[in-house]
Every structure is written in C-alpha cells, then in structure tokens.
mmCIF file of C-alpha atoms in Angstrom:
data_model
loop_
_atom_site.group_PDB
_atom_site.id
_atom_site.type_symbol
_atom_site.label_atom_id
_atom_site.label_comp_id
_atom_site.label_asym_id
_atom_site.label_seq_id
_atom_site.Cartn_x
_atom_site.Cartn_y
_atom_site.Cartn_z
ATOM 1 C CA MET A 203 122.527 87.935 95.801
ATOM 2 C CA ILE A 204 120.844 90.444 93.531
ATOM 3 C CA LYS A 205 117.900 92.114 95.244
ATOM 4 C CA LEU A 206 115.005 93.371 93.193
ATOM 5 C CA ARG A 207 114.558 97.126 93.281
ATOM 6 C CA VAL A 208 111.221 98.278 94.613
ATOM 7 C CA SER A 209 109.378 100.567 92.223
ATOM 8 C CA PRO A 210 108.054 103.885 93.555
ATOM 9 C CA LEU A 211 104.645 103.540 95.114
ATOM 10 C CA MET A 212 101.624 105.127 93.487
ATOM 11 C CA CYS A 213 100.021 107.596 95.853
ATOM 12 C CA TRP A 214 96.324 108.374 95.758
ATOM 13 C CA THR A 215 96.400 112.008 94.681
ATOM 14 C CA LYS A 216 93.602 114.374 93.669
ATOM 15 C CA PRO A 217 94.746 115.121 90.123
ATOM 16 C CA LYS A 218 94.597 111.435 89.227
ATOM 17 C CA LYS A 219 91.002 111.369 90.478
ATOM 18 C CA ALA A 220 89.957 114.727 89.107
ATOM 19 C CA GLY A 221 86.442 113.692 88.145
ATOM 20 C CA LYS A 222 85.743 112.187 91.551
ATOM 21 C CA THR A 223 87.181 115.203 93.293
ATOM 22 C CA PHE A 224 85.027 117.552 91.253
ATOM 23 C CA THR A 225 81.733 115.837 91.934
ATOM 24 C CA GLN A 226 82.241 114.811 95.550
ATOM 25 C CA PHE A 227 84.422 117.498 97.084
ATOM 26 C CA CYS A 228 83.701 120.729 95.249
ATOM 27 C CA ARG A 229 79.953 120.308 94.942
ATOM 28 C CA GLY A 230 79.157 121.135 98.561
ATOM 29 C CA TRP A 231 81.263 124.281 98.443
ATOM 30 C CA VAL A 232 79.621 125.431 95.211
ATOM 31 C CA ILE A 233 76.155 125.122 96.720
ATOM 32 C CA LEU A 234 77.294 126.951 99.848
ATOM 33 C CA ALA A 235 78.863 129.740 97.812
ATOM 34 C CA LEU A 236 75.750 130.054 95.677
ATOM 35 C CA ALA A 237 73.488 130.360 98.705
ATOM 36 C CA THR A 238 75.775 132.962 100.238
ATOM 37 C CA SER A 239 76.019 135.064 97.093
ATOM 38 C CA LEU A 240 72.290 135.090 96.396
ATOM 39 C CA THR A 241 70.801 135.780 99.807
ATOM 40 C CA ILE A 242 69.820 139.314 98.772
ATOM 41 C CA LEU A 243 67.396 137.986 96.140
ATOM 42 C CA SER A 244 63.780 137.473 97.173
ATOM 43 C CA PRO A 245 62.252 133.986 97.029
ATOM 44 C CA ALA A 246 60.259 133.041 93.969
ATOM 45 C CA SER A 247 56.539 133.624 93.920
ATOM 46 C CA ALA A 248 53.696 132.807 91.559
ATOM 47 C CA ASP A 249 54.487 135.829 89.396
ATOM 48 C CA ALA A 250 58.245 135.644 89.793
ATOM 49 C CA GLY A 251 60.497 136.316 86.854
ATOM 50 C CA PRO A 252 62.636 133.612 85.240
ATOM 51 C CA LEU A 253 65.746 134.474 87.288
ATOM 52 C CA GLN A 254 63.941 133.953 90.588
ATOM 53 C CA MET A 255 62.202 130.847 89.247
ATOM 54 C CA GLY A 256 65.620 129.513 88.320
ATOM 55 C CA LEU A 257 66.827 130.133 91.867
ATOM 56 C CA GLU A 258 63.916 128.195 93.287
ATOM 57 C CA ALA A 259 64.505 125.303 90.897
ATOM 58 C CA PHE A 260 68.178 125.356 91.870
ATOM 59 C CA GLN A 261 67.294 125.193 95.563
ATOM 60 C CA ASP A 262 65.165 122.137 94.751
ATOM 61 C CA ARG A 263 68.222 120.680 92.958
ATOM 62 C CA ASP A 264 66.272 120.609 89.710
ATOM 63 C CA TYR A 265 69.238 121.880 87.745
ATOM 64 C CA LYS A 266 67.744 121.171 84.319
ATOM 65 C CA SER A 267 64.752 123.400 85.059
ATOM 66 C CA ALA A 268 67.047 125.981 86.615
ATOM 67 C CA VAL A 269 69.049 126.139 83.374
ATOM 68 C CA GLN A 270 65.864 126.644 81.377
ATOM 69 C CA HIS A 271 64.766 129.534 83.612
ATOM 70 C CA PHE A 272 68.209 131.147 83.642
ATOM 71 C CA SER A 273 68.371 130.852 79.841
ATOM 72 C CA GLN A 274 65.036 132.630 79.608
ATOM 73 C CA ALA A 275 66.323 135.359 81.905
ATOM 74 C CA ILE A 276 69.398 135.837 79.714
ATOM 75 C CA GLN A 277 67.148 136.432 76.719
ATOM 76 C CA GLN A 278 64.755 138.788 78.516
ATOM 77 C CA GLU A 279 66.863 140.882 80.882
ATOM 78 C CA ASP A 280 68.853 144.003 80.059
ATOM 79 C CA SER A 281 71.610 142.957 82.509
ATOM 80 C CA PRO A 282 71.865 139.164 82.251
ATOM 81 C CA ASP A 283 75.128 138.811 84.201
ATOM 82 C CA ALA A 284 73.346 137.318 87.249
ATOM 83 C CA ALA A 285 71.612 134.753 85.061
ATOM 84 C CA TYR A 286 74.914 133.814 83.411
ATOM 85 C CA SER A 287 76.689 133.447 86.750
ATOM 86 C CA ASN A 288 73.899 131.266 88.148
ATOM 87 C CA ARG A 289 73.542 129.155 85.023
ATOM 88 C CA CYS A 290 77.284 128.453 85.027
ATOM 89 C CA ILE A 291 76.938 126.860 88.478
ATOM 90 C CA ALA A 292 73.990 124.762 87.344
ATOM 91 C CA TYR A 293 76.021 123.575 84.357
ATOM 92 C CA LEU A 294 78.912 122.838 86.692
ATOM 93 C CA LEU A 295 76.726 120.578 88.835
ATOM 94 C CA MET A 296 75.271 118.905 85.740
ATOM 95 C CA GLU A 297 78.818 117.922 84.685
ATOM 96 C CA LEU A 298 78.751 120.173 81.609
ATOM 97 C CA PRO A 299 82.091 121.901 82.195
ATOM 98 C CA GLN A 300 82.594 123.603 78.843
ATOM 99 C CA LEU A 301 79.175 125.264 79.006
ATOM 100 C CA ALA A 302 79.956 126.314 82.579
ATOM 101 C CA ILE A 303 83.203 127.985 81.471
ATOM 102 C CA GLU A 304 81.411 129.867 78.693
ATOM 103 C CA ASP A 305 78.823 131.204 81.138
ATOM 104 C CA CYS A 306 81.413 132.128 83.771
ATOM 105 C CA THR A 307 83.370 134.057 81.153
ATOM 106 C CA ALA A 308 80.229 135.827 79.895
ATOM 107 C CA ALA A 309 79.258 136.825 83.440
ATOM 108 C CA LEU A 310 82.717 138.258 84.134
ATOM 109 C CA GLN A 311 82.732 140.200 80.876
ATOM 110 C CA LEU A 312 79.376 141.773 81.739
ATOM 111 C CA ASP A 313 80.243 142.463 85.385
ATOM 112 C CA PRO A 314 83.890 142.004 86.510
ATOM 113 C CA SER A 315 82.832 142.714 90.104
ATOM 114 C CA ARG A 316 81.279 139.237 90.294
ATOM 115 C CA PHE A 317 84.646 137.904 91.410
ATOM 116 C CA HIS A 318 83.117 134.773 92.996
ATOM 117 C CA VAL A 319 82.477 133.538 89.425
ATOM 118 C CA GLN A 320 86.259 133.371 89.040
ATOM 119 C CA PHE A 321 86.279 130.722 91.772
ATOM 120 C CA TYR A 322 83.647 128.649 89.965
ATOM 121 C CA ARG A 323 85.534 128.908 86.673
ATOM 122 C CA GLY A 324 88.676 127.758 88.468
ATOM 123 C CA LEU A 325 86.831 124.646 89.667
ATOM 124 C CA VAL A 326 85.661 123.865 86.151
ATOM 125 C CA ARG A 327 89.096 124.420 84.651
ATOM 126 C CA TYR A 328 90.614 122.115 87.248
ATOM 127 C CA ARG A 329 88.000 119.534 86.292
ATOM 128 C CA LEU A 330 89.170 119.815 82.677
ATOM 129 C CA ALA A 331 92.845 119.470 83.714
ATOM 130 C CA GLN A 332 93.482 123.100 82.709
ATOM 131 C CA TYR A 333 95.624 123.510 85.796
ATOM 132 C CA GLU A 334 97.507 126.676 84.896
ATOM 133 C CA GLN A 335 94.323 128.561 83.984
ATOM 134 C CA ALA A 336 92.605 127.229 87.108
ATOM 135 C CA SER A 337 95.398 128.511 89.354
ATOM 136 C CA ILE A 338 95.140 131.946 87.689
ATOM 137 C CA ASP A 339 91.402 132.056 88.389
ATOM 138 C CA PHE A 340 91.898 131.100 92.039
ATOM 139 C CA THR A 341 94.651 133.714 92.405
ATOM 140 C CA ARG A 342 92.418 136.469 91.036
ATOM 141 C CA TYR A 343 89.610 135.374 93.309
ATOM 142 C CA LEU A 344 91.933 135.436 96.333
ATOM 143 C CA GLN A 345 92.877 139.021 95.554
ATOM 144 C CA GLN A 346 89.273 139.920 96.415
ATOM 145 C CA SER A 347 88.633 137.262 99.063
ATOM 146 C CA PRO A 348 91.996 136.600 100.764
ATOM 147 C CA GLN A 349 90.624 134.543 103.664
ATOM 148 C CA ASP A 350 88.849 131.812 101.709
ATOM 149 C CA ALA A 351 90.268 128.411 102.636
ATOM 150 C CA ARG A 352 88.482 126.833 99.663
ATOM 151 C CA ALA A 353 90.405 128.910 97.131
ATOM 152 C CA TYR A 354 93.796 128.256 98.754
ATOM 153 C CA TYR A 355 93.046 124.532 98.843
ATOM 154 C CA ASN A 356 91.897 124.344 95.238
ATOM 155 C CA ARG A 357 94.795 126.475 94.018
ATOM 156 C CA GLY A 358 97.071 124.092 95.886
ATOM 157 C CA LEU A 359 95.581 121.188 93.935
ATOM 158 C CA ALA A 360 96.088 123.051 90.651
ATOM 159 C CA VAL A 361 99.722 123.992 91.261
ATOM 160 C CA PHE A 362 100.510 120.517 92.629
ATOM 161 C CA ALA A 363 99.216 119.068 89.363
ATOM 162 C CA GLN A 364 101.757 121.317 87.612
ATOM 163 C CA GLY A 365 104.587 119.932 89.718
ATOM 164 C CA GLN A 366 104.917 123.040 91.912
ATOM 165 C CA VAL A 367 105.091 121.155 95.197
ATOM 166 C CA GLU A 368 106.479 123.951 97.380
ATOM 167 C CA GLN A 369 103.736 126.348 96.280
ATOM 168 C CA ALA A 370 101.119 123.658 96.884
ATOM 169 C CA LEU A 371 102.451 123.188 100.421
ATOM 170 C CA GLY A 372 102.172 126.929 101.004
ATOM 171 C CA ASP A 373 98.591 127.000 99.739
ATOM 172 C CA TYR A 374 97.508 124.027 101.837
ATOM 173 C CA GLN A 375 99.093 125.548 104.933
ATOM 174 C CA GLN A 376 97.390 128.870 104.203
ATOM 175 C CA ALA A 377 94.083 127.049 103.872
ATOM 176 C CA MET A 378 94.698 125.578 107.334
ATOM 177 C CA THR A 379 94.852 129.127 108.694
ATOM 178 C CA TYR A 380 91.199 129.612 107.745
ATOM 179 C CA ALA A 381 90.069 126.029 108.377
ATOM 180 C CA SER A 382 87.302 127.168 110.754
ATOM 181 C CA MET A 383 85.116 127.704 107.673
ATOM 182 C CA LEU A 384 85.486 124.059 106.619
ATOM 183 C CA THR A 385 83.568 120.918 107.527
ATOM 184 C CA PRO A 386 85.342 117.922 109.113
ATOM 185 C CA LEU A 387 85.296 116.087 105.778
ATOM 186 C CA GLU A 388 86.856 119.063 104.007
ATOM 187 C CA ILE A 389 89.543 119.345 106.687
ATOM 188 C CA SER A 390 90.313 115.646 106.250
ATOM 189 C CA ASN A 391 90.681 116.162 102.493
ATOM 190 C CA LEU A 392 92.976 119.105 103.122
ATOM 191 C CA TYR A 393 95.221 117.135 105.498
ATOM 192 C CA ASN A 394 95.294 114.259 103.011
ATOM 193 C CA ASP A 395 96.545 116.443 100.181
ATOM 194 C CA LEU A 396 98.981 118.194 102.490
ATOM 195 C CA GLY A 397 100.378 114.754 103.307
ATOM 196 C CA VAL A 398 100.665 113.874 99.610
ATOM 197 C CA ALA A 399 102.579 117.112 98.960
ATOM 198 C CA TYR A 400 104.975 116.393 101.826
ATOM 199 C CA LEU A 401 105.417 112.870 100.458
ATOM 200 C CA ALA A 402 106.208 114.229 96.991
ATOM 201 C CA ASN A 403 108.755 116.511 98.680
ATOM 202 C CA THR A 404 110.330 113.493 100.458
ATOM 203 C CA GLN A 405 109.373 114.917 103.868
ATOM 204 C CA PHE A 406 108.161 111.592 105.180
ATOM 205 C CA ASP A 407 107.726 112.458 108.868
ATOM 206 C CA ALA A 408 105.668 115.535 107.974
ATOM 207 C CA ALA A 409 103.635 113.477 105.503
ATOM 208 C CA ILE A 410 102.807 110.866 108.134
ATOM 209 C CA ALA A 411 101.862 113.550 110.675
ATOM 210 C CA ALA A 412 99.490 115.200 108.180
ATOM 211 C CA LEU A 413 97.941 111.894 107.175
ATOM 212 C CA ASP A 414 97.497 110.969 110.843
ATOM 213 C CA GLN A 415 95.373 114.110 111.144
ATOM 214 C CA ALA A 416 93.412 113.242 107.998
ATOM 215 C CA ILE A 417 92.479 109.950 109.637
ATOM 216 C CA VAL A 418 91.525 111.696 112.898
ATOM 217 C CA TRP A 419 89.041 113.838 110.969
ATOM 218 C CA ASP A 420 87.756 110.964 108.806
ATOM 219 C CA ASP A 421 88.794 107.427 109.698
ATOM 220 C CA SER A 422 86.785 105.921 106.825
ATOM 221 C CA ASP A 423 88.756 107.504 103.962
ATOM 222 C CA PRO A 424 90.975 104.869 102.276
ATOM 223 C CA ARG A 425 93.124 107.547 100.588
ATOM 224 C CA ALA A 426 94.705 108.661 103.849
ATOM 225 C CA TYR A 427 95.622 105.101 104.857
ATOM 226 C CA PHE A 428 96.978 104.414 101.374
ATOM 227 C CA ASN A 429 99.152 107.506 101.267
ATOM 228 C CA ARG A 430 100.380 106.951 104.829
ATOM 229 C CA GLY A 431 101.283 103.407 103.795
ATOM 230 C CA CYS A 432 103.343 104.893 100.959
ATOM 231 C CA ALA A 433 105.183 107.168 103.381
ATOM 232 C CA CYS A 434 105.852 104.351 105.842
ATOM 233 C CA GLN A 435 107.182 102.145 103.041
ATOM 234 C CA ARG A 436 109.540 104.900 101.892
ATOM 235 C CA GLN A 437 110.870 105.082 105.459
ATOM 236 C CA GLY A 438 111.381 101.327 105.562
ATOM 237 C CA ASN A 439 108.674 100.835 108.194
ATOM 238 C CA TYR A 440 107.159 97.861 106.405
ATOM 239 C CA ALA A 441 105.004 96.647 109.300
ATOM 240 C CA ALA A 442 103.217 100.009 109.498
ATOM 241 C CA ALA A 443 102.884 100.165 105.718
ATOM 242 C CA LEU A 444 101.381 96.672 105.682
ATOM 243 C CA ARG A 445 98.779 97.651 108.296
ATOM 244 C CA ASP A 446 97.765 100.692 106.284
ATOM 245 C CA PHE A 447 97.423 98.822 102.983
ATOM 246 C CA GLU A 448 95.359 96.161 104.715
ATOM 247 C CA GLN A 449 93.093 98.893 106.097
ATOM 248 C CA VAL A 450 92.705 100.302 102.583
ATOM 249 C CA LEU A 451 91.540 96.924 101.314
ATOM 250 C CA ALA A 452 89.126 96.550 104.223
ATOM 251 C CA LEU A 453 87.529 99.833 103.130
ATOM 252 C CA GLU A 454 88.026 99.489 99.361
ATOM 253 C CA PRO A 455 88.434 95.758 98.561
ATOM 254 C CA ASN A 456 88.624 96.281 94.779
ATOM 255 C CA TYR A 457 91.420 98.860 94.854
ATOM 256 C CA ALA A 458 94.095 97.272 92.671
ATOM 257 C CA GLU A 459 96.878 99.700 93.644
ATOM 258 C CA ALA A 460 96.610 98.596 97.266
ATOM 259 C CA TYR A 461 97.211 94.961 96.281
ATOM 260 C CA LEU A 462 100.137 96.040 94.126
ATOM 261 C CA ASN A 463 101.731 98.114 96.882
ATOM 262 C CA ARG A 464 101.072 95.495 99.541
ATOM 263 C CA SER A 465 102.877 92.963 97.355
ATOM 264 C CA TRP A 466 105.985 95.189 97.315
ATOM 265 C CA VAL A 467 105.893 95.483 101.087
ATOM 266 C CA LYS A 468 105.401 91.751 101.591
ATOM 267 C CA HIS A 469 108.332 91.041 99.272
ATOM 268 C CA GLU A 470 110.535 93.346 101.349
ATOM 269 C CA MET A 471 109.405 91.490 104.469
ATOM 270 C CA GLY A 472 110.399 88.161 102.899
ATOM 271 C CA HIS A 473 106.871 86.860 102.275
ATOM 272 C CA HIS A 474 107.446 85.829 98.670
ATOM 273 C CA ARG A 475 104.356 83.653 98.127
ATOM 274 C CA GLU A 476 102.030 86.243 99.653
ATOM 275 C CA ALA A 477 103.606 88.919 97.470
ATOM 276 C CA ILE A 478 102.887 86.809 94.371
ATOM 277 C CA ALA A 479 99.267 86.290 95.490
ATOM 278 C CA ASP A 480 98.786 90.032 95.923
ATOM 279 C CA LEU A 481 100.231 90.706 92.474
ATOM 280 C CA GLU A 482 97.843 88.194 90.930
ATOM 281 C CA ALA A 483 94.949 89.894 92.736
ATOM 282 C CA ALA A 484 96.150 93.296 91.520
ATOM 283 C CA LEU A 485 96.369 91.975 87.942
ATOM 284 C CA ASP A 486 92.835 90.597 88.152
ATOM 285 C CA HIS A 487 91.396 93.879 89.425
ATOM 286 C CA PHE A 488 93.288 95.941 86.844
ATOM 287 C CA GLN A 489 91.905 93.701 84.087
ATOM 288 C CA ARG A 490 88.353 93.964 85.425
ATOM 289 C CA GLN A 491 88.674 97.766 85.560
ATOM 290 C CA GLY A 492 90.131 98.051 82.058
ATOM 291 C CA ASP A 493 93.327 99.678 83.369
ATOM 292 C CA ASP A 494 95.839 98.671 80.690
ATOM 293 C CA GLN A 495 98.758 100.500 82.310
ATOM 294 C CA GLY A 496 98.020 98.807 85.620
ATOM 295 C CA VAL A 497 97.884 95.422 83.886
ATOM 296 C CA GLN A 498 101.310 96.015 82.358
ATOM 297 C CA ARG A 499 102.819 97.103 85.672
ATOM 298 C CA ALA A 500 101.448 94.045 87.465
ATOM 299 C CA LYS A 501 102.693 91.705 84.718
ATOM 300 C CA ILE A 502 106.187 93.219 84.769
ATOM 301 C CA ARG A 503 106.333 92.902 88.534
ATOM 302 C CA LEU A 504 105.163 89.287 88.376
ATOM 303 C CA GLN A 505 107.924 88.529 85.860
ATOM 304 C CA GLN A 506 110.476 90.169 88.148
ATOM 305 C CA LEU A 507 109.429 88.146 91.182
ATOM 306 C CA ALA A 508 109.401 84.957 89.116
ATOM 307 C CA MET A 509 113.060 85.459 88.112
ATOM 308 C CA PRO A 510 115.462 83.097 89.907
ATOM 309 C CA VAL A 511 117.711 84.755 92.464
ATOM 310 C CA ARG A 512 121.310 84.891 91.240
ATOM 311 C CA ALA A 513 124.377 84.678 93.406
ATOM 312 C CA ILE A 514 127.421 86.832 92.776
ATOM 313 C CA GLY A 515 130.844 85.234 92.943
#
C-alpha cells in the first residue's frame, strides 16, 4: 500500500505573528523602559514646559497629546534629543512605526549616549520585518547594557527570522540567565520561542522540555500547546500530539492550523473520517479568515485523503 506522506507541521512562531507580538509583548517592556529612563525628570506642573507636559500625557496613556507636546518641545528646545526619544516611543505605541524610526534615528544623531533608543528602534524594525537591522540595533544596545534579558530575547527573535537558529538559541538561553527581570508572562513567551528554536533545530526532546516550562508559566497560551503538539507529532507520539491540538482548540476554537494539524495526526492514527472532518473545518476557517494559502493547503490535503489507496504487486 502507498502511504500518504505527512506534510511538515506549521509551528506558531513569533515572526509569523509579528504585529501581534509587537503590540502585546513589547508594549509592556517599552513602558517599563520609558519609566526607568525618565525618573530623573520632575513631574509636570501648571507651568511645566512641553516636554514635561508630554511626559504627563504619556503617563496617562494619552499618546496623541504626548506627541503634540513632544513636537512642541522639539521646536522650542535647543537640545531636543529627549523630546525625539520620547516621541519615538509614543509613535511606537500608536502603531506608527516609520515615524518612530525617524525619531529614534534623530535622537541618536543628536545624542549617541541615549543607547536605550537603540532598543526601541530595534523593536520597531522587527515590527517592520527589518530583521537584520533590528538585530544590529539590539547588538549595539547590548554593548552598553549586557544584562538586559529583553534585548537578548528580541535579538533572538530577529536572528531566528533570518534563519540563524543556533544564534537564536544562544540569545534565548542568555535571556534566561537574566530572567529575574521578567514577568511570568514574559518568561512563558521566552520558553515558547526557545521551544520553537529547538524544534526548528530538530531537537525534539529539548523542544518539548522548553514548551513544558512555557505551559507551567502560562497554561492559557495556545501557542505552547500547539508547538508542543508539533514536536510530539515529529517524534511519532500521536496521542500526545492529539491532546495538545485539542487543548489549542479549547483555547482558540477558530484556529485553522490546529484543525489542519489535528487532521494529520488523526490520519496517522487511522481515524480517516475524523481526519476528513478536521480538514473541512480547517478549510472553512481559512476561508472565513481570508487566508488563501491556507485554503489551498487544506484543499490539496483533502484531495490527497480522497485518493483511493493503491496496492503494490
């Protein structure tokens, strides 16, 4: 009998979700870094200048007003580097990445000692899929702040997106060294991406161990279950893979890739009808989400499973 070949599973990696990563993961770190870098400035008062008024608006999360105040400060002040560096962060949080890059660059040209701006520019460049430039920014930042887990983690994401898996592993592991500065959610994200890098490097046991830890730190994140399911499938542990994909769908019932991957696992386990049902569900979700590539993959797989089994000899 001719057995259908199982296509490689699609793992839930950061680069494929760059926009989501930028807004949900990096935002907290940007606010923390901003607060840390500006603690020497006095709070705004009734007669405060535009820079301090911008800081107060930023603290109130009124980023539009903050940009207006910082813009005024740039026009009025003899040394506008602080206003540029603060406005770039406001633009970053307003999802205006190109404006953020321009301000980061202006701030660094005026005052190269503001090395933390290099970190912010790296985040923006990663958001724009400028992975090589982002990794350069994070490297330069780390030369001045060599114990920052955030920079190692984000550089790991950037080099992983360039296919440099071994370097990404090194960066993630280095970030673990300084993980005491991270929140539980950030540590879970770090373990998840460490697991994805191990999976890309075909180190399946290490991938599963890392993803186990991601789930310990955050048991509500469907990415960790999905990626662990991928690793278990690659090992041939279909029962474990099935449990993980089912957990993904319990947490994220519209995630088409989980239906697609679960169909492959069910086919390997001999559950042909259930595999077909999962493929049809995957196709429906891909169509609803406007994912043309996903639609094509699901259709091809459905055609493959519909082919009659041939005997040899």
